[in-house]
Short mmCIF file of C-alpha atoms in Angstrom, two decimals:
data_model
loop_
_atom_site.label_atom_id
_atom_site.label_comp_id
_atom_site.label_asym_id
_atom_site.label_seq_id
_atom_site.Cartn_x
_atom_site.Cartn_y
_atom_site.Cartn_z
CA UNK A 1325 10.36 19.35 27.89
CA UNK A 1326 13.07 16.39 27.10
CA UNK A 1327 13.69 15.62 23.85
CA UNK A 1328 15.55 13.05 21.90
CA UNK A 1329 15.82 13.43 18.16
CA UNK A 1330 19.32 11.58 17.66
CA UNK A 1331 17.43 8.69 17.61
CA UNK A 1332 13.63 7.72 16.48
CA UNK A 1333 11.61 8.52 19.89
CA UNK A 1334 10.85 12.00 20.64
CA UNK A 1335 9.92 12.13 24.75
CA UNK A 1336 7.59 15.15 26.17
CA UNK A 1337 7.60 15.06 29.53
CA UNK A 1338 5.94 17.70 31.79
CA UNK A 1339 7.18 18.28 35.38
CA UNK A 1340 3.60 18.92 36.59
CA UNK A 1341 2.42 15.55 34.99
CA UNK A 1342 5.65 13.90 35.69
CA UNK A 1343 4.60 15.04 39.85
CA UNK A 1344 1.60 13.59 39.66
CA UNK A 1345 2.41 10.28 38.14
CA UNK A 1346 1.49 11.27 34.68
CA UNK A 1347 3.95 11.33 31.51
CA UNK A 1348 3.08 11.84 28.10
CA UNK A 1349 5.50 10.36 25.27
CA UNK A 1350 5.19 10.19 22.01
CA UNK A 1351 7.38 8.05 18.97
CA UNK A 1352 8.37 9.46 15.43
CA UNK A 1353 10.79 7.43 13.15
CA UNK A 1354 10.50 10.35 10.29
CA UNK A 1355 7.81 8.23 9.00
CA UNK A 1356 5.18 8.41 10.74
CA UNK A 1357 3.61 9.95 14.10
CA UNK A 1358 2.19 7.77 17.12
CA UNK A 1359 1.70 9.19 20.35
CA UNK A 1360 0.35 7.58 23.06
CA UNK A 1361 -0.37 8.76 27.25
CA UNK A 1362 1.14 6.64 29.78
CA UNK A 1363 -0.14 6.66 33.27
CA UNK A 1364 1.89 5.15 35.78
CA UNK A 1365 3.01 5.90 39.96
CA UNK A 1366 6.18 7.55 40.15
CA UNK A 1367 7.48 5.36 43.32
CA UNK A 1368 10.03 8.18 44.34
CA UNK A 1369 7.75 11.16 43.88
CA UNK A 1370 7.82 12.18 47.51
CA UNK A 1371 6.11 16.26 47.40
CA UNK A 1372 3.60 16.74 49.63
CA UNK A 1373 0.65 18.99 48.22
CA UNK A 1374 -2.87 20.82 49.30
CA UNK A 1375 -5.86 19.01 47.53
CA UNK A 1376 -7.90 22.69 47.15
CA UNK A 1377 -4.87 24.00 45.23
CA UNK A 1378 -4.25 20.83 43.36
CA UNK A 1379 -7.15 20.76 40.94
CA UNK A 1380 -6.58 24.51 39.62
CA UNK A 1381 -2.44 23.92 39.40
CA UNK A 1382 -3.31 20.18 37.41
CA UNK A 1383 -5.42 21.70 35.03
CA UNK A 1384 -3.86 25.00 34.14
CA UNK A 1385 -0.44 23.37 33.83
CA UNK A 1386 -1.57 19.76 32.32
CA UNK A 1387 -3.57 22.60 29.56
CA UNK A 1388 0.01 24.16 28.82
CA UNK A 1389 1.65 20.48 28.14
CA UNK A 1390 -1.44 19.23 26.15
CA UNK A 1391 -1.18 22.42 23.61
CA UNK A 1392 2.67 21.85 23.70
CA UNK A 1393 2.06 18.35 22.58
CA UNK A 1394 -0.56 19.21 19.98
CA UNK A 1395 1.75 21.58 18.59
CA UNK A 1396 4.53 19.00 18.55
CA UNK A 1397 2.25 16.72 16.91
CA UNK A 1398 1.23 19.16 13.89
CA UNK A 1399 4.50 19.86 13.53
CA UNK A 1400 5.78 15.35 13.23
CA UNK A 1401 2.59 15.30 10.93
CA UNK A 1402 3.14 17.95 8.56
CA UNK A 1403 6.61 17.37 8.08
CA UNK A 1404 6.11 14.00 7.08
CA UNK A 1405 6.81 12.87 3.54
CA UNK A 1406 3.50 11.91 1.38
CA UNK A 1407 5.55 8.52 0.69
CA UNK A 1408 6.14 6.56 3.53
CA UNK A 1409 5.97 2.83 4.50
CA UNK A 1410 4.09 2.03 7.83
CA UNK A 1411 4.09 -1.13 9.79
CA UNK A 1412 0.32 -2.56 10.65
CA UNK A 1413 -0.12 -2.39 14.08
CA UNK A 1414 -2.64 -4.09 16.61
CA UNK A 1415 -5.61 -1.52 15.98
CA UNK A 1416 -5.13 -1.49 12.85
CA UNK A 1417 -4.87 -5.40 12.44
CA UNK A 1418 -8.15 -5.32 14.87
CA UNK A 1419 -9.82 -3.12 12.48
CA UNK A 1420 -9.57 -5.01 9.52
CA UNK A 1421 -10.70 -7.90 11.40
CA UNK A 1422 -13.75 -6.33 12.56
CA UNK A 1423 -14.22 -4.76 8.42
CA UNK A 1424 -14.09 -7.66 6.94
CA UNK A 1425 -10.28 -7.51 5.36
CA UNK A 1426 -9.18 -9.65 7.35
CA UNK A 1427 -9.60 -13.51 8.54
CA UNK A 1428 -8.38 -16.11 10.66
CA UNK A 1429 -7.43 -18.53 7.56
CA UNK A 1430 -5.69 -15.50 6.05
CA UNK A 1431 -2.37 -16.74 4.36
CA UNK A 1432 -0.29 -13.82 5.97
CA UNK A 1433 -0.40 -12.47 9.25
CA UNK A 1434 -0.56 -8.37 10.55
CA UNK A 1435 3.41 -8.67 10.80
CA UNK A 1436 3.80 -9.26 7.43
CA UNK A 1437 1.75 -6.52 5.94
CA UNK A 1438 3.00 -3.06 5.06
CA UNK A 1439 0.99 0.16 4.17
CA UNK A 1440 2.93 2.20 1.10
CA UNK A 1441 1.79 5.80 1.45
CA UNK A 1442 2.65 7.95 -2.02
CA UNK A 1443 1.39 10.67 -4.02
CA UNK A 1444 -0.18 10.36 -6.71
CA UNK A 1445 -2.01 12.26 -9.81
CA UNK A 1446 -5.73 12.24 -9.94
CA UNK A 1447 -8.02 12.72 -13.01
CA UNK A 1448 -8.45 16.45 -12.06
CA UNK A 1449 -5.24 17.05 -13.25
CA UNK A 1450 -3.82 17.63 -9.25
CA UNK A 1451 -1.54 15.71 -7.61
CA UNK A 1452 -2.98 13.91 -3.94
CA UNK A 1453 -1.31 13.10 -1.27
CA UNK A 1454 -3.36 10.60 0.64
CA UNK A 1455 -2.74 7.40 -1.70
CA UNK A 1456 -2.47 3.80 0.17
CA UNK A 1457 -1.77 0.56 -0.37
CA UNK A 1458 -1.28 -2.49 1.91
CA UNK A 1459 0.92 -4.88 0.64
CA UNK A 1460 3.53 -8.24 1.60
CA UNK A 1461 6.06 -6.51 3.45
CA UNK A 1462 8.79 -7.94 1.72
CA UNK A 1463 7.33 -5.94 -1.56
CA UNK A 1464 6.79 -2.67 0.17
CA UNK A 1465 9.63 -0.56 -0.98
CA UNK A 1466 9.17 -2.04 -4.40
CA UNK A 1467 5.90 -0.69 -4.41
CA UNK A 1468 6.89 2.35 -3.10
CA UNK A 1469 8.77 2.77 -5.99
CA UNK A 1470 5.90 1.94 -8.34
CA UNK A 1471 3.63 4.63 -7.69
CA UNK A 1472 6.55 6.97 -7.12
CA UNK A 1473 7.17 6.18 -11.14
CA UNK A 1474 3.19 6.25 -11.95
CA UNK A 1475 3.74 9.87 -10.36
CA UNK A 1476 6.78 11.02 -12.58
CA UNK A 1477 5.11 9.18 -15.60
CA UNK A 1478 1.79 11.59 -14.89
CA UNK A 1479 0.09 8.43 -14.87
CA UNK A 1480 -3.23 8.96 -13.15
CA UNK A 1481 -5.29 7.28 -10.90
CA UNK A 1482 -8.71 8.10 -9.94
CA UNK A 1483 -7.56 7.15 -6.13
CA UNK A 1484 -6.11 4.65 -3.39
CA UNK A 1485 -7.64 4.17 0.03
CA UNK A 1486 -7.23 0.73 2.06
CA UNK A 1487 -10.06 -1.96 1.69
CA UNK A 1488 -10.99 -1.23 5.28
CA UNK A 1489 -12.74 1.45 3.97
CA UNK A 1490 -15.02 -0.59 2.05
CA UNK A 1491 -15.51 -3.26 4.33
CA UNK A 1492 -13.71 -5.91 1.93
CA UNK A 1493 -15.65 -5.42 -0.33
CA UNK A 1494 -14.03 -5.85 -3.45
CA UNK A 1495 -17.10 -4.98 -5.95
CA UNK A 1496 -18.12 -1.89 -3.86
CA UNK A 1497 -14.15 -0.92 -3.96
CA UNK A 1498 -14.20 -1.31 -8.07
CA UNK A 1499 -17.19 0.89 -8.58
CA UNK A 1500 -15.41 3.45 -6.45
CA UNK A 1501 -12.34 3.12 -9.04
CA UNK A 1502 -10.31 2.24 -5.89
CA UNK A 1503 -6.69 1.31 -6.72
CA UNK A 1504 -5.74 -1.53 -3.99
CA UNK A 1505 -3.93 -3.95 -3.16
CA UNK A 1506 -4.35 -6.36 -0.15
CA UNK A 1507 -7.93 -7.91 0.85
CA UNK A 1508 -8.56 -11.32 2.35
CA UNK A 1509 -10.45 -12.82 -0.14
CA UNK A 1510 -11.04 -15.82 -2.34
CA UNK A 1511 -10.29 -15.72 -6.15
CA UNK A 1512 -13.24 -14.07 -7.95
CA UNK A 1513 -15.21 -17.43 -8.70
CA UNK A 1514 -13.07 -19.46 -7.18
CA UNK A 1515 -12.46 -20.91 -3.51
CA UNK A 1516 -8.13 -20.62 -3.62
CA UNK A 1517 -6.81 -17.77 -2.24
CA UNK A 1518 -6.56 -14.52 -4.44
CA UNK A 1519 -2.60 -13.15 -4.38
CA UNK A 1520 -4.63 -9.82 -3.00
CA UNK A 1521 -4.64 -11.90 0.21
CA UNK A 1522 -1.04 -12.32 0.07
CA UNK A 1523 -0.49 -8.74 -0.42
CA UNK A 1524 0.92 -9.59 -3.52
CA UNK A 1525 -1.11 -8.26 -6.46
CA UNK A 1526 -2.73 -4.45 -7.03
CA UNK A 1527 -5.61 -3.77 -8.75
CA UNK A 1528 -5.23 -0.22 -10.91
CA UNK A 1529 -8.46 2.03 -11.67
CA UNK A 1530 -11.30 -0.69 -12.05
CA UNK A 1531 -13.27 1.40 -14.22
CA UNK A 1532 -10.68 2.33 -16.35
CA UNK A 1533 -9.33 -1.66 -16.80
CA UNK A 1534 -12.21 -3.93 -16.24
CA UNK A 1535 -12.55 -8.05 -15.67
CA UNK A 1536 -13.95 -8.98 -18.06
CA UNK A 1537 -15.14 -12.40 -17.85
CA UNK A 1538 -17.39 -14.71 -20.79
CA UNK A 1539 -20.64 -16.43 -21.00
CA UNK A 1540 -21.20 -19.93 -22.92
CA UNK A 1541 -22.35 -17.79 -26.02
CA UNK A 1542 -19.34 -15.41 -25.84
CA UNK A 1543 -20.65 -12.47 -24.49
CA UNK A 1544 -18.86 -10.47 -22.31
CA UNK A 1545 -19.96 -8.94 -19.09
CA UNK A 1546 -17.56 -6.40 -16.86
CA UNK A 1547 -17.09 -5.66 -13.31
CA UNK A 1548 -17.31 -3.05 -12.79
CA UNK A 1549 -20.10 -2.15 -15.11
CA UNK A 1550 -18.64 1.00 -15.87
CA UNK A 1551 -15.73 -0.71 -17.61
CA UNK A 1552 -17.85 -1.25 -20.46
CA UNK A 1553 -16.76 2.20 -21.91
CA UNK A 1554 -13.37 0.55 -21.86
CA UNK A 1555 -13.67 -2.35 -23.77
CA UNK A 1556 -11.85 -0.80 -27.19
CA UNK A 1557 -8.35 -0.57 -25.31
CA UNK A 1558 -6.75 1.97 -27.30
CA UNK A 1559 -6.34 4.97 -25.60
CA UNK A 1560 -5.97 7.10 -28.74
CA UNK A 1561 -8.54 6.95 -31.09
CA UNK A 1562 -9.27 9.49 -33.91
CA UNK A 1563 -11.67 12.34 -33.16
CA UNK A 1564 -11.69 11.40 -29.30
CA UNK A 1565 -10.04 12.85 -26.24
CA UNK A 1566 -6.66 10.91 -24.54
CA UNK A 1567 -7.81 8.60 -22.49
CA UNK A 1568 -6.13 8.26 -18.82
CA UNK A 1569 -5.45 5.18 -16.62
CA UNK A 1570 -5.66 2.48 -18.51
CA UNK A 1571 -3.15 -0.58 -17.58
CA UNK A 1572 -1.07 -1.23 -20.79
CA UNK A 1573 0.79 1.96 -19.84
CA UNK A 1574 2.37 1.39 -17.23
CA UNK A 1575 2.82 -2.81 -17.44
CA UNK A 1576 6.71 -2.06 -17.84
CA UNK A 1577 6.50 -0.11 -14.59
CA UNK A 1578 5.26 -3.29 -12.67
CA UNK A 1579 7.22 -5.81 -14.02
CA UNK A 1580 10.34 -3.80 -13.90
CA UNK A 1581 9.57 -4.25 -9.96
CA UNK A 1582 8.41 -7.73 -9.95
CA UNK A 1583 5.01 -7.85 -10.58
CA UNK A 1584 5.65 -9.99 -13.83
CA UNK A 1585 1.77 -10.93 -14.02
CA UNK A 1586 -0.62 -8.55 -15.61
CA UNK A 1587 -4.22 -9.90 -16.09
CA UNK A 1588 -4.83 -8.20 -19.10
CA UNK A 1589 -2.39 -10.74 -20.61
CA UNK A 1590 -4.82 -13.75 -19.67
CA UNK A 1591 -7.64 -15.15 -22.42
CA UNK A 1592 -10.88 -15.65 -20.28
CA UNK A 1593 -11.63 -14.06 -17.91
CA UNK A 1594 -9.02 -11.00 -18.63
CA UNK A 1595 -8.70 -8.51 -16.03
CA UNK A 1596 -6.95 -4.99 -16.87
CA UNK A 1597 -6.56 -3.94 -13.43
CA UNK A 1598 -4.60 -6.54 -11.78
CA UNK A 1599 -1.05 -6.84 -11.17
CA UNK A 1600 0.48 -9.75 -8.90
CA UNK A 1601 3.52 -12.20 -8.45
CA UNK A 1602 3.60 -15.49 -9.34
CA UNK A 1603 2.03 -17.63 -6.33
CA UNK A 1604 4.11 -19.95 -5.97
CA UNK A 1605 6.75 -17.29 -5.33
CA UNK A 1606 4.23 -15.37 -2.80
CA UNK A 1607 3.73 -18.80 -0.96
CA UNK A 1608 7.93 -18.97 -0.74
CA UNK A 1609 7.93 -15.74 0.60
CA UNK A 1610 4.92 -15.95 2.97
CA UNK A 1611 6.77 -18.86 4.68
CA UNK A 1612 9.91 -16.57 5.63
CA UNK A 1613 10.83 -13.94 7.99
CA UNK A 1614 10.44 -10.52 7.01
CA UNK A 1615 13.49 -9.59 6.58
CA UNK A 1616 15.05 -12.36 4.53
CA UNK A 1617 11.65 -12.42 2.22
CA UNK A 1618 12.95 -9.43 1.10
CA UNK A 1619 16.08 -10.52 -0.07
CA UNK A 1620 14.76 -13.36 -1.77
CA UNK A 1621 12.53 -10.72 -3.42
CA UNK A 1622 14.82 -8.32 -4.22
CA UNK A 1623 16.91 -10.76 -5.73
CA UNK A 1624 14.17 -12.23 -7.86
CA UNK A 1625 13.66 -8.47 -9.27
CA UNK A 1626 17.36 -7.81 -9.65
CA UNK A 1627 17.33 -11.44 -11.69
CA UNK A 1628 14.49 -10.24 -14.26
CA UNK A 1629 16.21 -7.07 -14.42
CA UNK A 1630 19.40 -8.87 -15.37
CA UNK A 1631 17.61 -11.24 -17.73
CA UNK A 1632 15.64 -8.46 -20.29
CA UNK A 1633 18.46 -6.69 -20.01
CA UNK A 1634 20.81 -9.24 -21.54
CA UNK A 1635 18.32 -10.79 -24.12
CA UNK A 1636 17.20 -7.15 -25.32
CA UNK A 1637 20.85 -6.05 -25.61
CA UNK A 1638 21.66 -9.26 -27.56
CA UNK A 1639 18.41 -9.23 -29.81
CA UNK A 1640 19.53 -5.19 -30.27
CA UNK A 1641 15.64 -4.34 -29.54
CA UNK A 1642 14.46 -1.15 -30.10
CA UNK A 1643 12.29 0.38 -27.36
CA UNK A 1644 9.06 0.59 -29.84
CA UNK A 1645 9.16 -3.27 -30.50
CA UNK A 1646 6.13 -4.40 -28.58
CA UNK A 1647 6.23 -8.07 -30.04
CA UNK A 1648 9.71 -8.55 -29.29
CA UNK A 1649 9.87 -7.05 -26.13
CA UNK A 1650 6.49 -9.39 -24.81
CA UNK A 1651 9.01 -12.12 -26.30
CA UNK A 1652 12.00 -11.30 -24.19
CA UNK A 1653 9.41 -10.68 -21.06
CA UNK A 1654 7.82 -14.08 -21.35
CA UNK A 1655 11.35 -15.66 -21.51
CA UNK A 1656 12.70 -14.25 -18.45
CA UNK A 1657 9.63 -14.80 -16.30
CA UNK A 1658 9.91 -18.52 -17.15
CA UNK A 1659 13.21 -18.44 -16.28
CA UNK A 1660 13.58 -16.23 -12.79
CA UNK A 1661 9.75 -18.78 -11.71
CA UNK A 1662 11.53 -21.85 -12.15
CA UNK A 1663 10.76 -23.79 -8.84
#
């Protein structure tokens, strides 16, 4: 075995395989695991062998390598941290084409996507390791960030699995109470494209904070239905239990990291979940590269940052004034979206 772990490939190669034209390799970047079996002729592989003891030596000896690279495997996986950020790659770009997360008109393209793996603390009280979120890439360690605070803030969430699992369904994902973030898909009663198909906008615990939307004579209806129970927002009320994961919070968290839209903050319809950018600022940054959408995001966040810190300082706000500090917010998000 030949190993490499200066760098971010690890190489298993077996000298029985590597006789017979076979190598196995595999890739770790202390993020994630990918392995992959490459068959190809080794053009200067000149033994000579006997074909009835070939068969027996192939097996016994490919056996050894394969539970040598198993164990190697384990090992990448378990040692990897619950937060990560992972690149999409083809299958998995294939797979949300074929589930429905995915389309040809989609704003942003497989390259541009990111999936933010984190921990996170569900309503039982434990903390899970298998949250995920796909998101603009330019946002990803931003949103890393966010559920890494959610965590510390014992914020929970009732859980966070891609929309492939639910075939894009965005109504089947809600009654789940599926935190997410990127899905291909129009705004709800509307034919523009939602910021969830820029990767730029996560919805938190559905049931927890509905959309709530209004009929002619005023009355409200909520998606998912189970919001209902939600529609007094207070999470403490007298002679009731604490209520967990509802939106208002954690609305500092998002903001503090960009995400200066919060739909509970909208008239009709209000939604409680969502979280987003502004679009014309997801646009901007769906028209870069990679790389330099991230520093025109990171400076946009580092701007906000700079402007509630200035105005709060100068207005000497104390950290209970609600009023004043929605004040100061609304200011500097008119000021860092100018076009």
């Amino acid at each position: 075995m030949a190993t490499t772990t200066g760098g971010e490939a690890i190489i298993l190669r077996c000298p029985t395989l590597k006789s017979f034209g076979l190598a196995a390799v595999s890739s770790y970047n202390g993020q994630f695991f990918r392995a992959a079996r490459v068959i190809q002729r080794d053009p200067f592989q000149k033994e000579q062998f006997m074909p009835s003891l070939f068969m027996s030596s192939l097996f016994r000896l490919t056996g050894s390598c394969l539970l040598m690279f198993a164990a190697m495997a384990s090992h990448a996986e378990n040692t990897r941290p619950a937060s990560h950020i992972a690149e999409v790659d083809a299958g998995m770009c294939q797979t949300m084409r074929e589930m429905d997360v995915l389309h040809k008109s989609a704003p942003v393209s497989c390259t541009q996507l990111r999936v933010v793996h984190f921990s996170y603390l569900g309503f039982d009280g434990k903390v899970h390791d298998d949250g995920a979120v796909m998101v603009m890439a330019a946002l990803a360690d931003h949103v890393q960030a966010i559920f890494a605070t959610l965590l510390q803030r014992k914020f929970a969430l009732a859980g966070a699995q891609l929309m492939q699992h639910y075939r894009g369904d965005d109504l089947a994902a809600m009654r789940a109470n599926n935190t997410s973030a990127f899905n291909d898909r129009a705004i709800t009663n509307g034919g523009a494209h939602s910021l969830h198909a820029y990767g730029a906008a996560i919805d938190i615990n559905p049931i927890q904070n509905p959309f709530v939307q209004f009929e002619d004579a005023g009355k409200a209806s909520y998606l998912p239905a189970a919001g209902s129970t939600y529609a007094n927002r207070l999470a403490v009320r007298p002679g009731k239990s604490t209520r967990k994961g509802m939106a208002e919070e954690v609305v500092d968290v998002f903001a503090e990291h960009g995400f200066l839209i919060w739909g509970g903050d909208w008239d009709a319809p209000i939604d409680y979940q969502h979280f987003q950018i502004s679009r014309s600022l997801a646009k901007k940054l769906a028209a870069l590269p990679v790389a330099q959408a991230q520093v025109v995001f990171n400076d946009y966040v580092k701007n906000y940052r700079n402007c509630t810190r200035t105005k709060k300082t100068a207005a000497g706000l104390a950290d209970n004034n609600i009023a004043k500090a929605n004040t100061v917010k609304a200011r500097c998000v008119n000021a860092v979206d100018k076009p």
